[in-house]
Amino acid sequence: MRIVVIDDDADLRELLVDVLRRLGHAVIGLPAQAGVFQLADLPPADVWVVDHRLPGRLGGEVIRAVHDAPSRHHPVLVGMSGDEHAEEAFRRAGADVFLQKPFDPARLVAAIEAALARRRTAS
């Protein structure tokens, strides 16, 4: 799978990128500093993993932009945060999965696989 991980916490971002790459996925890790990236400039991804509090924007804004982008391909959208109140914001934005930080990277992998399985079943 092609996966984009957006988090301003470099240690967590690199941990997730490393774990997902070891599982054979093509992963892009983005530092999420304001103005560093434009969603339209990024390659299509099968999964987006986005932190809640990003410099200059909220993760829900990124999730909403990806969710609403005109495309035949609908990626799995994962929101993550240490703020327990962020889950509702991510769900309203279109996230498929929410993970409360801190979490074991194995939970991320399991959540992505479960979301993909739900989509296959719904199709």
mmCIF file of N, CA and C in Angstrom, residues 14-116:
data_model
loop_
_atom_site.group_PDB
_atom_site.id
_atom_site.type_symbol
_atom_site.label_atom_id
_atom_site.label_comp_id
_atom_site.label_asym_id
_atom_site.label_seq_id
_atom_site.Cartn_x
_atom_site.Cartn_y
_atom_site.Cartn_z
ATOM 1 N N GLU A 14 8.711 9.036 12.379
ATOM 2 C CA GLU A 14 9.725 8.114 11.868
ATOM 3 C C GLU A 14 9.499 6.689 12.343
ATOM 4 N N LEU A 15 9.001 6.515 13.567
ATOM 5 C CA LEU A 15 8.678 5.172 14.059
ATOM 6 C C LEU A 15 7.598 4.538 13.196
ATOM 7 N N LEU A 16 6.517 5.289 12.948
ATOM 8 C CA LEU A 16 5.427 4.751 12.133
ATOM 9 C C LEU A 16 5.878 4.471 10.702
ATOM 10 N N VAL A 17 6.648 5.378 10.127
ATOM 11 C CA VAL A 17 7.166 5.175 8.773
ATOM 12 C C VAL A 17 8.021 3.907 8.731
ATOM 13 N N ASP A 18 8.896 3.749 9.708
ATOM 14 C CA ASP A 18 9.778 2.583 9.746
ATOM 15 C C ASP A 18 8.985 1.283 9.869
ATOM 16 N N VAL A 19 8.028 1.245 10.784
ATOM 17 C CA VAL A 19 7.214 0.036 10.976
ATOM 18 C C VAL A 19 6.457 -0.313 9.703
ATOM 19 N N LEU A 20 5.824 0.678 9.106
ATOM 20 C CA LEU A 20 5.034 0.420 7.895
ATOM 21 C C LEU A 20 5.912 0.025 6.708
ATOM 22 N N ARG A 21 7.098 0.606 6.608
ATOM 23 C CA ARG A 21 8.017 0.208 5.528
ATOM 24 C C ARG A 21 8.499 -1.221 5.716
ATOM 25 N N ARG A 22 8.790 -1.608 6.965
ATOM 26 C CA ARG A 22 9.235 -2.986 7.218
ATOM 27 C C ARG A 22 8.164 -3.995 6.847
ATOM 28 N N LEU A 23 6.915 -3.563 6.843
ATOM 29 C CA LEU A 23 5.816 -4.442 6.433
ATOM 30 C C LEU A 23 5.630 -4.450 4.917
ATOM 31 N N GLY A 24 6.485 -3.698 4.213
ATOM 32 C CA GLY A 24 6.471 -3.731 2.755
ATOM 33 C C GLY A 24 5.688 -2.624 2.082
ATOM 34 N N HIS A 25 5.251 -1.627 2.834
ATOM 35 C CA HIS A 25 4.474 -0.545 2.246
ATOM 36 C C HIS A 25 5.382 0.582 1.763
ATOM 37 N N ALA A 26 4.915 1.314 0.781
ATOM 38 C CA ALA A 26 5.598 2.524 0.317
ATOM 39 C C ALA A 26 5.066 3.666 1.168
ATOM 40 N N VAL A 27 5.923 4.276 1.976
ATOM 41 C CA VAL A 27 5.473 5.262 2.968
ATOM 42 C C VAL A 27 6.191 6.585 2.778
ATOM 43 N N ILE A 28 5.421 7.663 2.836
ATOM 44 C CA ILE A 28 5.957 9.022 2.836
ATOM 45 C C ILE A 28 5.657 9.608 4.197
ATOM 46 N N GLY A 29 6.670 10.110 4.885
ATOM 47 C CA GLY A 29 6.482 10.795 6.154
ATOM 48 C C GLY A 29 6.647 12.286 5.948
ATOM 49 N N LEU A 30 5.656 13.057 6.372
ATOM 50 C CA LEU A 30 5.701 14.508 6.212
ATOM 51 C C LEU A 30 5.723 15.189 7.571
ATOM 52 N N PRO A 31 6.562 16.216 7.735
ATOM 53 C CA PRO A 31 6.675 16.887 9.018
ATOM 54 C C PRO A 31 5.497 17.788 9.348
ATOM 55 N N ALA A 32 4.681 18.139 8.377
ATOM 56 C CA ALA A 32 3.445 18.892 8.591
ATOM 57 C C ALA A 32 3.643 20.312 9.065
ATOM 58 N N GLN A 33 4.780 20.899 8.805
ATOM 59 C CA GLN A 33 4.910 22.305 9.155
ATOM 60 C C GLN A 33 4.116 23.136 8.164
ATOM 61 N N ALA A 34 3.534 24.195 8.660
ATOM 62 C CA ALA A 34 2.637 25.014 7.839
ATOM 63 C C ALA A 34 3.287 25.358 6.501
ATOM 64 N N GLY A 35 2.554 25.103 5.424
ATOM 65 C CA GLY A 35 3.019 25.475 4.106
ATOM 66 C C GLY A 35 4.010 24.521 3.478
ATOM 67 N N VAL A 36 4.380 23.444 4.156
ATOM 68 C CA VAL A 36 5.375 22.527 3.613
ATOM 69 C C VAL A 36 4.812 21.729 2.444
ATOM 70 N N PHE A 37 3.531 21.420 2.492
ATOM 71 C CA PHE A 37 2.981 20.593 1.427
ATOM 72 C C PHE A 37 1.602 21.096 1.017
ATOM 73 N N GLN A 38 1.262 20.782 -0.207
ATOM 74 C CA GLN A 38 -0.076 20.999 -0.733
ATOM 75 C C GLN A 38 -0.606 19.622 -1.093
ATOM 76 N N LEU A 39 -1.817 19.317 -0.655
ATOM 77 C CA LEU A 39 -2.375 17.987 -0.903
ATOM 78 C C LEU A 39 -2.377 17.646 -2.385
ATOM 79 N N ALA A 40 -2.647 18.619 -3.228
ATOM 80 C CA ALA A 40 -2.705 18.366 -4.670
ATOM 81 C C ALA A 40 -1.351 17.944 -5.234
ATOM 82 N N ASP A 41 -0.274 18.290 -4.547
ATOM 83 C CA ASP A 41 1.066 17.961 -5.027
ATOM 84 C C ASP A 41 1.536 16.576 -4.607
ATOM 85 N N LEU A 42 0.790 15.926 -3.727
ATOM 86 C CA LEU A 42 1.215 14.627 -3.215
ATOM 87 C C LEU A 42 0.716 13.502 -4.108
ATOM 88 N N PRO A 43 1.488 12.409 -4.152
ATOM 89 C CA PRO A 43 1.016 11.268 -4.931
ATOM 90 C C PRO A 43 -0.208 10.657 -4.267
ATOM 91 N N PRO A 44 -1.040 9.983 -5.044
ATOM 92 C CA PRO A 44 -2.205 9.333 -4.434
ATOM 93 C C PRO A 44 -1.737 8.292 -3.425
ATOM 94 N N ALA A 45 -2.509 8.141 -2.362
ATOM 95 C CA ALA A 45 -2.160 7.165 -1.328
ATOM 96 C C ALA A 45 -3.376 6.312 -1.010
ATOM 97 N N ASP A 46 -3.107 5.104 -0.546
ATOM 98 C CA ASP A 46 -4.175 4.189 -0.127
ATOM 99 C C ASP A 46 -4.610 4.475 1.304
ATOM 100 N N VAL A 47 -3.685 5.044 2.089
ATOM 101 C CA VAL A 47 -3.946 5.319 3.508
ATOM 102 C C VAL A 47 -3.303 6.649 3.871
ATOM 103 N N TRP A 48 -4.028 7.467 4.625
ATOM 104 C CA TRP A 48 -3.500 8.707 5.197
ATOM 105 C C TRP A 48 -3.584 8.577 6.708
ATOM 106 N N VAL A 49 -2.471 8.794 7.393
ATOM 107 C CA VAL A 49 -2.413 8.774 8.853
ATOM 108 C C VAL A 49 -2.035 10.192 9.283
ATOM 109 N N VAL A 50 -2.940 10.860 9.997
ATOM 110 C CA VAL A 50 -2.783 12.295 10.242
ATOM 111 C C VAL A 50 -2.959 12.617 11.720
ATOM 112 N N ASP A 51 -2.016 13.371 12.262
ATOM 113 C CA ASP A 51 -2.094 13.853 13.636
ATOM 114 C C ASP A 51 -3.126 14.976 13.722
ATOM 115 N N HIS A 52 -3.650 15.194 14.930
ATOM 116 C CA HIS A 52 -4.689 16.214 15.131
ATOM 117 C C HIS A 52 -4.126 17.633 15.120
ATOM 118 N N ARG A 53 -3.148 17.883 15.954
ATOM 119 C CA ARG A 53 -2.617 19.244 16.093
ATOM 120 C C ARG A 53 -1.369 19.398 15.231
ATOM 121 N N LEU A 54 -1.545 20.087 14.129
ATOM 122 C CA LEU A 54 -0.451 20.344 13.203
ATOM 123 C C LEU A 54 -0.195 21.846 13.163
ATOM 124 N N PRO A 55 1.031 22.253 12.945
ATOM 125 C CA PRO A 55 1.305 23.684 12.836
ATOM 126 C C PRO A 55 0.520 24.313 11.684
ATOM 127 N N GLY A 56 -0.278 25.300 11.992
ATOM 128 C CA GLY A 56 -1.002 26.013 10.952
ATOM 129 C C GLY A 56 -2.320 25.410 10.521
ATOM 130 N N ARG A 57 -2.660 24.226 11.005
ATOM 131 C CA ARG A 57 -3.936 23.592 10.636
ATOM 132 C C ARG A 57 -4.223 22.445 11.590
ATOM 133 N N LEU A 58 -5.443 21.969 11.565
ATOM 134 C CA LEU A 58 -5.817 20.792 12.336
ATOM 135 C C LEU A 58 -5.849 19.585 11.418
ATOM 136 N N GLY A 59 -5.561 18.433 11.972
ATOM 137 C CA GLY A 59 -5.574 17.202 11.185
ATOM 138 C C GLY A 59 -6.907 16.946 10.520
ATOM 139 N N GLY A 60 -7.993 17.350 11.183
ATOM 140 C CA GLY A 60 -9.317 17.183 10.586
ATOM 141 C C GLY A 60 -9.455 17.932 9.270
ATOM 142 N N GLU A 61 -8.773 19.066 9.148
ATOM 143 C CA GLU A 61 -8.805 19.818 7.892
ATOM 144 C C GLU A 61 -8.123 19.031 6.779
ATOM 145 N N VAL A 62 -7.028 18.371 7.108
ATOM 146 C CA VAL A 62 -6.319 17.551 6.122
ATOM 147 C C VAL A 62 -7.189 16.364 5.728
ATOM 148 N N ILE A 63 -7.765 15.692 6.734
ATOM 149 C CA ILE A 63 -8.639 14.543 6.467
ATOM 150 C C ILE A 63 -9.812 14.972 5.590
ATOM 151 N N ARG A 64 -10.438 16.098 5.897
ATOM 152 C CA ARG A 64 -11.580 16.585 5.116
ATOM 153 C C ARG A 64 -11.161 16.859 3.669
ATOM 154 N N ALA A 65 -10.002 17.474 3.479
ATOM 155 C CA ALA A 65 -9.529 17.775 2.126
ATOM 156 C C ALA A 65 -9.306 16.499 1.325
ATOM 157 N N VAL A 66 -8.709 15.494 1.940
ATOM 158 C CA VAL A 66 -8.484 14.222 1.246
ATOM 159 C C VAL A 66 -9.824 13.535 0.989
ATOM 160 N N HIS A 67 -10.699 13.538 1.994
ATOM 161 C CA HIS A 67 -12.014 12.900 1.879
ATOM 162 C C HIS A 67 -12.837 13.515 0.749
ATOM 163 N N ASP A 68 -12.773 14.839 0.631
ATOM 164 C CA ASP A 68 -13.601 15.547 -0.351
ATOM 165 C C ASP A 68 -12.965 15.685 -1.733
ATOM 166 N N ALA A 69 -11.711 15.271 -1.872
ATOM 167 C CA ALA A 69 -11.030 15.399 -3.156
ATOM 168 C C ALA A 69 -11.748 14.549 -4.205
ATOM 169 N N PRO A 70 -11.961 15.124 -5.394
ATOM 170 C CA PRO A 70 -12.624 14.343 -6.445
ATOM 171 C C PRO A 70 -11.705 13.215 -6.910
ATOM 172 N N SER A 71 -12.165 11.997 -6.715
ATOM 173 C CA SER A 71 -11.354 10.843 -7.080
ATOM 174 C C SER A 71 -12.224 9.598 -7.074
ATOM 175 N N ARG A 72 -11.874 8.660 -7.918
ATOM 176 C CA ARG A 72 -12.562 7.366 -7.876
ATOM 177 C C ARG A 72 -11.995 6.521 -6.751
ATOM 178 N N HIS A 73 -10.807 6.857 -6.308
ATOM 179 C CA HIS A 73 -10.121 6.106 -5.251
ATOM 180 C C HIS A 73 -10.388 6.779 -3.909
ATOM 181 N N HIS A 74 -10.852 6.024 -2.941
ATOM 182 C CA HIS A 74 -11.138 6.574 -1.615
ATOM 183 C C HIS A 74 -10.217 5.921 -0.596
ATOM 184 N N PRO A 75 -9.200 6.648 -0.164
ATOM 185 C CA PRO A 75 -8.227 6.060 0.763
ATOM 186 C C PRO A 75 -8.804 5.871 2.163
ATOM 187 N N VAL A 76 -8.156 5.013 2.929
ATOM 188 C CA VAL A 76 -8.479 4.867 4.348
ATOM 189 C C VAL A 76 -7.882 6.086 5.053
ATOM 190 N N LEU A 77 -8.690 6.730 5.887
ATOM 191 C CA LEU A 77 -8.278 7.943 6.577
ATOM 192 C C LEU A 77 -8.197 7.678 8.072
ATOM 193 N N VAL A 78 -7.004 7.875 8.634
ATOM 194 C CA VAL A 78 -6.752 7.586 10.042
ATOM 195 C C VAL A 78 -6.368 8.877 10.749
ATOM 196 N N GLY A 79 -7.102 9.223 11.798
ATOM 197 C CA GLY A 79 -6.757 10.359 12.641
ATOM 198 C C GLY A 79 -6.148 9.852 13.933
ATOM 199 N N MET A 80 -5.202 10.606 14.475
ATOM 200 C CA MET A 80 -4.586 10.211 15.743
ATOM 201 C C MET A 80 -4.342 11.448 16.588
ATOM 202 N N SER A 81 -4.504 11.278 17.912
ATOM 203 C CA SER A 81 -4.312 12.420 18.797
ATOM 204 C C SER A 81 -4.208 11.962 20.243
ATOM 205 N N GLY A 82 -3.526 12.755 21.036
ATOM 206 C CA GLY A 82 -3.513 12.567 22.482
ATOM 207 C C GLY A 82 -4.703 13.242 23.131
ATOM 208 N N ASP A 83 -5.440 14.033 22.367
ATOM 209 C CA ASP A 83 -6.623 14.746 22.843
ATOM 210 C C ASP A 83 -7.844 13.862 22.629
ATOM 211 N N GLU A 84 -8.455 13.427 23.711
ATOM 212 C CA GLU A 84 -9.601 12.518 23.593
ATOM 213 C C GLU A 84 -10.790 13.148 22.878
ATOM 214 N N HIS A 85 -10.852 14.468 22.828
ATOM 215 C CA HIS A 85 -11.963 15.152 22.163
ATOM 216 C C HIS A 85 -11.760 15.262 20.651
ATOM 217 N N ALA A 86 -10.606 14.884 20.170
ATOM 218 C CA ALA A 86 -10.321 14.989 18.738
ATOM 219 C C ALA A 86 -11.062 13.935 17.920
ATOM 220 N N GLU A 87 -11.455 12.842 18.541
ATOM 221 C CA GLU A 87 -12.099 11.768 17.784
ATOM 222 C C GLU A 87 -13.330 12.264 17.038
ATOM 223 N N GLU A 88 -14.189 13.008 17.705
ATOM 224 C CA GLU A 88 -15.412 13.491 17.065
ATOM 225 C C GLU A 88 -15.091 14.402 15.879
ATOM 226 N N ALA A 89 -14.090 15.264 16.031
ATOM 227 C CA ALA A 89 -13.700 16.148 14.926
ATOM 228 C C ALA A 89 -13.206 15.335 13.728
ATOM 229 N N PHE A 90 -12.427 14.309 13.986
ATOM 230 C CA PHE A 90 -11.946 13.460 12.895
ATOM 231 C C PHE A 90 -13.103 12.718 12.228
ATOM 232 N N ARG A 91 -14.019 12.200 13.020
ATOM 233 C CA ARG A 91 -15.162 11.467 12.445
ATOM 234 C C ARG A 91 -16.003 12.394 11.555
ATOM 235 N N ARG A 92 -16.254 13.622 12.039
ATOM 236 C CA ARG A 92 -17.021 14.585 11.231
ATOM 237 C C ARG A 92 -16.294 14.924 9.930
ATOM 238 N N ALA A 93 -14.971 14.905 9.967
ATOM 239 C CA ALA A 93 -14.174 15.231 8.778
ATOM 240 C C ALA A 93 -14.120 14.081 7.775
ATOM 241 N N GLY A 94 -14.517 12.880 8.205
ATOM 242 C CA GLY A 94 -14.527 11.742 7.287
ATOM 243 C C GLY A 94 -13.543 10.645 7.608
ATOM 244 N N ALA A 95 -12.899 10.698 8.773
ATOM 245 C CA ALA A 95 -11.927 9.655 9.131
ATOM 246 C C ALA A 95 -12.615 8.299 9.302
ATOM 247 N N ASP A 96 -11.941 7.271 8.860
ATOM 248 C CA ASP A 96 -12.425 5.899 9.028
ATOM 249 C C ASP A 96 -12.032 5.343 10.388
ATOM 250 N N VAL A 97 -10.895 5.811 10.890
ATOM 251 C CA VAL A 97 -10.296 5.253 12.106
ATOM 252 C C VAL A 97 -9.781 6.403 12.966
ATOM 253 N N PHE A 98 -9.911 6.251 14.281
ATOM 254 C CA PHE A 98 -9.274 7.180 15.215
ATOM 255 C C PHE A 98 -8.467 6.369 16.217
ATOM 256 N N LEU A 99 -7.226 6.798 16.448
ATOM 257 C CA LEU A 99 -6.369 6.156 17.444
ATOM 258 C C LEU A 99 -5.970 7.184 18.489
ATOM 259 N N GLN A 100 -6.202 6.833 19.746
ATOM 260 C CA GLN A 100 -5.815 7.685 20.868
ATOM 261 C C GLN A 100 -4.333 7.461 21.147
ATOM 262 N N LYS A 101 -3.552 8.553 21.156
ATOM 263 C CA LYS A 101 -2.134 8.462 21.486
ATOM 264 C C LYS A 101 -1.980 8.368 22.989
ATOM 265 N N PRO A 102 -0.995 7.694 23.478
ATOM 266 C CA PRO A 102 -0.041 6.880 22.728
ATOM 267 C C PRO A 102 -0.668 5.537 22.352
ATOM 268 N N PHE A 103 -0.165 4.949 21.286
ATOM 269 C CA PHE A 103 -0.636 3.640 20.859
ATOM 270 C C PHE A 103 0.540 2.843 20.321
ATOM 271 N N ASP A 104 0.386 1.546 20.356
ATOM 272 C CA ASP A 104 1.384 0.644 19.802
ATOM 273 C C ASP A 104 1.236 0.659 18.282
ATOM 274 N N PRO A 105 2.318 0.760 17.521
ATOM 275 C CA PRO A 105 2.200 0.753 16.056
ATOM 276 C C PRO A 105 1.437 -0.459 15.518
ATOM 277 N N ALA A 106 1.445 -1.555 16.242
ATOM 278 C CA ALA A 106 0.682 -2.732 15.812
ATOM 279 C C ALA A 106 -0.816 -2.422 15.778
ATOM 280 N N ARG A 107 -1.278 -1.540 16.659
ATOM 281 C CA ARG A 107 -2.693 -1.126 16.636
ATOM 282 C C ARG A 107 -3.007 -0.362 15.363
ATOM 283 N N LEU A 108 -2.067 0.452 14.903
ATOM 284 C CA LEU A 108 -2.270 1.185 13.654
ATOM 285 C C LEU A 108 -2.421 0.208 12.497
ATOM 286 N N VAL A 109 -1.533 -0.744 12.417
ATOM 287 C CA VAL A 109 -1.579 -1.739 11.340
ATOM 288 C C VAL A 109 -2.901 -2.507 11.395
ATOM 289 N N ALA A 110 -3.301 -2.940 12.586
ATOM 290 C CA ALA A 110 -4.554 -3.683 12.734
ATOM 291 C C ALA A 110 -5.755 -2.819 12.346
ATOM 292 N N ALA A 111 -5.738 -1.546 12.721
ATOM 293 C CA ALA A 111 -6.849 -0.644 12.397
ATOM 294 C C ALA A 111 -6.961 -0.428 10.892
ATOM 295 N N ILE A 112 -5.829 -0.278 10.224
ATOM 296 C CA ILE A 112 -5.837 -0.108 8.767
ATOM 297 C C ILE A 112 -6.375 -1.362 8.096
ATOM 298 N N GLU A 113 -5.889 -2.513 8.522
ATOM 299 C CA GLU A 113 -6.356 -3.777 7.938
ATOM 300 C C GLU A 113 -7.848 -3.973 8.160
ATOM 301 N N ALA A 114 -8.348 -3.613 9.348
ATOM 302 C CA ALA A 114 -9.778 -3.751 9.641
ATOM 303 C C ALA A 114 -10.610 -2.811 8.763
ATOM 304 N N ALA A 115 -10.127 -1.592 8.568
ATOM 305 C CA ALA A 115 -10.851 -0.636 7.714
ATOM 306 C C ALA A 115 -10.900 -1.132 6.276
ATOM 307 N N LEU A 116 -9.787 -1.674 5.796
ATOM 308 C CA LEU A 116 -9.765 -2.207 4.435
ATOM 309 C C LEU A 116 -10.695 -3.411 4.307
#
